[in-house]
Amino acid sequence: MVEPFGIASLSIEACKALVSYCDGWRAFDSEIDSVKTKAEGLLSTLQLLDKLLAGTSAVHPILTADIELKMSQVEARITKVCQQVTKCSVISQSSGVEQKLRETAKKAKYPFRRDTLKSAANDLQDIQINLNTALLALQIQQTESLRNIEVQGASIITTVNQVQSSLDTMVGTG
């Protein structure tokens, strides 16, 4: 005799799996777009930072080396994530039945790739945090450089005022 509780339990688990599968399919496009947007945004930030570092000789060499190292470490990972997301995404190039079947097949694979995409999104977030730390160090160095320039400027103003005062005294007594 078949155990009714075993069948019910198995059915509940099967229904839960099906609901989870359908939920994953529904979120397919927006989650992929989100990860792809993060990757593209981070990649453009890296490219901009690369240009800034190339055009600035005022950046401390140690900071430049640290930022360049971080950039080289993450750029390959970002490119890989972009390729994974593009591979998973569904881009309709035609309205034919064959294309719709391909799209459906890709969407059917999505729940199995969802964890990979979430992992990629977490990787991108970690990369962004590391890059933000490097940028913060750069900002601190630049702030310190500006502070030194300000102190030097104040010293020059004080010296000019002293010279002016001395000249005024000489002209007034002469």
Coordinates of C-alpha atoms in Angstrom, one line a residue:
M1 CA 0.0 0.0 0.0
V2 CA 1.2 3.5 -0.9
E3 CA 1.9 5.9 2.0
P4 CA -0.4 9.0 1.5
F5 CA 1.8 11.2 3.6
G6 CA 4.8 10.3 1.5
I7 CA 3.0 11.1 -1.7
A8 CA 1.7 14.4 -0.3
S9 CA 5.2 15.3 0.9
L10 CA 6.7 14.5 -2.4
S11 CA 4.0 16.5 -4.2
I12 CA 4.5 19.5 -2.0
E13 CA 8.2 19.5 -2.7
A14 CA 7.5 19.1 -6.4
C15 CA 5.1 22.1 -6.3
K16 CA 7.6 24.2 -4.4
A17 CA 10.3 23.4 -7.0
L18 CA 7.9 24.3 -9.8
V19 CA 6.9 27.6 -8.2
S20 CA 10.6 28.4 -7.6
Y21 CA 11.4 27.5 -11.2
C22 CA 8.6 29.8 -12.5
D23 CA 9.6 32.6 -10.2
G24 CA 13.1 32.3 -11.6
W25 CA 11.9 32.4 -15.1
R26 CA 9.8 35.5 -14.5
A27 CA 12.8 37.4 -13.1
F28 CA 15.1 36.3 -15.9
D29 CA 15.5 39.4 -17.9
S30 CA 15.6 42.0 -15.0
E31 CA 18.2 40.0 -13.0
I32 CA 20.5 39.6 -16.0
D33 CA 20.1 43.2 -16.9
S34 CA 21.0 44.2 -13.3
V35 CA 24.2 42.2 -13.3
K36 CA 25.1 43.4 -16.8
T37 CA 24.5 47.0 -15.8
K38 CA 26.7 46.6 -12.7
A39 CA 29.5 45.0 -14.8
E40 CA 29.3 47.7 -17.5
G41 CA 29.3 50.5 -14.9
L42 CA 32.3 49.1 -13.1
L43 CA 34.1 48.6 -16.3
S44 CA 33.5 52.2 -17.4
T45 CA 34.7 53.4 -14.0
L46 CA 37.9 51.4 -14.4
Q47 CA 38.5 52.8 -17.9
L48 CA 38.0 56.3 -16.6
L49 CA 40.3 55.8 -13.7
D50 CA 42.9 54.4 -16.1
K51 CA 42.7 57.6 -18.1
L52 CA 43.0 59.7 -15.0
L53 CA 46.1 57.9 -13.7
A54 CA 47.7 58.1 -17.1
G55 CA 47.3 61.9 -17.3
T56 CA 48.3 62.7 -13.8
S57 CA 51.8 62.8 -12.6
A58 CA 50.8 64.3 -9.2
V59 CA 49.5 61.0 -7.9
H60 CA 51.9 59.3 -5.5
P61 CA 53.6 56.4 -7.2
I62 CA 52.7 53.9 -4.5
L63 CA 49.0 54.8 -4.9
T64 CA 49.3 54.6 -8.6
A65 CA 50.8 51.2 -8.4
D66 CA 48.2 49.9 -6.0
I67 CA 45.3 51.2 -8.1
E68 CA 46.8 49.8 -11.3
L69 CA 47.3 46.4 -9.6
K70 CA 43.6 46.4 -8.5
M71 CA 42.5 47.4 -11.9
S72 CA 44.4 44.6 -13.6
Q73 CA 43.1 42.1 -11.1
V74 CA 39.4 43.0 -11.7
E75 CA 39.3 43.8 -15.4
A76 CA 39.5 40.2 -16.5
R77 CA 36.8 39.2 -13.9
I78 CA 34.5 41.9 -15.1
T79 CA 35.0 40.9 -18.8
K80 CA 34.2 37.3 -17.8
V81 CA 31.0 38.3 -16.0
C82 CA 29.9 40.4 -19.0
Q83 CA 30.4 37.4 -21.2
Q84 CA 28.5 35.1 -18.9
V85 CA 25.6 37.5 -18.7
T86 CA 25.5 38.0 -22.5
K87 CA 25.5 34.3 -22.9
C88 CA 22.5 33.9 -20.6
S89 CA 20.5 36.8 -21.9
V90 CA 17.8 36.4 -24.5
I91 CA 18.1 38.8 -27.4
S92 CA 15.4 38.5 -30.0
Q93 CA 16.8 39.0 -33.5
S94 CA 13.9 37.6 -35.4
S95 CA 10.2 36.8 -34.7
G96 CA 10.3 33.3 -36.2
V97 CA 9.2 30.2 -34.4
E98 CA 12.8 28.9 -34.3
Q99 CA 14.0 32.0 -32.5
K100 CA 11.2 31.8 -30.0
L101 CA 12.1 28.2 -29.3
R102 CA 15.7 29.2 -28.6
E103 CA 14.6 32.0 -26.3
T104 CA 12.3 29.5 -24.4
A105 CA 15.2 27.0 -24.1
K106 CA 17.5 29.7 -22.7
K107 CA 14.9 30.8 -20.2
A108 CA 14.3 27.2 -19.2
K109 CA 18.0 27.0 -18.3
Y110 CA 17.9 30.2 -16.3
P111 CA 17.0 28.9 -12.8
F112 CA 20.1 26.7 -12.9
R113 CA 22.2 29.7 -13.8
R114 CA 20.6 32.1 -11.4
D115 CA 23.0 31.2 -8.6
T116 CA 25.9 31.8 -10.9
L117 CA 24.5 35.3 -11.8
K118 CA 24.0 36.1 -8.1
S119 CA 27.6 35.0 -7.4
A120 CA 28.7 37.3 -10.3
A121 CA 26.8 40.2 -8.8
N122 CA 28.4 39.6 -5.4
D123 CA 31.8 39.5 -7.1
L124 CA 31.1 42.8 -8.8
Q125 CA 30.1 44.3 -5.5
D126 CA 33.3 43.1 -3.9
I127 CA 35.4 44.5 -6.7
Q128 CA 33.6 47.9 -6.4
I129 CA 34.4 47.9 -2.7
N130 CA 38.1 47.3 -3.3
L131 CA 38.2 49.9 -6.0
N132 CA 36.4 52.4 -3.8
T133 CA 39.0 51.8 -1.1
A134 CA 41.8 52.5 -3.6
L135 CA 40.0 55.6 -4.8
L136 CA 39.6 56.8 -1.2
A137 CA 43.4 56.4 -0.7
L138 CA 43.9 58.5 -3.9
Q139 CA 41.5 61.1 -2.6
I140 CA 43.3 61.3 0.7
Q141 CA 46.6 61.7 -1.0
Q142 CA 45.2 64.5 -3.2
T143 CA 43.6 66.2 -0.2
E144 CA 47.0 66.1 1.6
S145 CA 48.7 67.6 -1.5
L146 CA 46.1 70.4 -1.7
R147 CA 46.6 71.0 2.0
N148 CA 50.4 71.3 1.5
I149 CA 49.9 73.8 -1.4
E150 CA 47.5 75.8 0.8
V151 CA 50.2 75.9 3.6
Q152 CA 52.8 77.0 1.1
G153 CA 50.5 79.6 -0.3
A154 CA 49.8 81.0 3.2
S155 CA 53.6 81.1 3.9
I156 CA 54.2 83.0 0.6
I157 CA 51.4 85.5 1.5
T158 CA 53.0 86.0 5.0
T159 CA 56.4 86.6 3.4
V160 CA 55.0 89.1 0.9
N161 CA 53.2 90.9 3.7
Q162 CA 56.4 91.1 5.7
V163 CA 58.3 92.4 2.7
Q164 CA 55.6 94.9 2.0
S165 CA 55.7 96.1 5.6
S166 CA 59.5 96.4 5.5
L167 CA 59.2 98.4 2.3
D168 CA 56.6 100.7 3.8
T169 CA 58.8 101.3 6.8
M170 CA 61.8 102.1 4.6
V171 CA 59.8 104.4 2.4
G172 CA 58.2 106.1 5.4
T173 CA 61.5 106.8 7.2
G174 CA 63.6 107.6 4.2

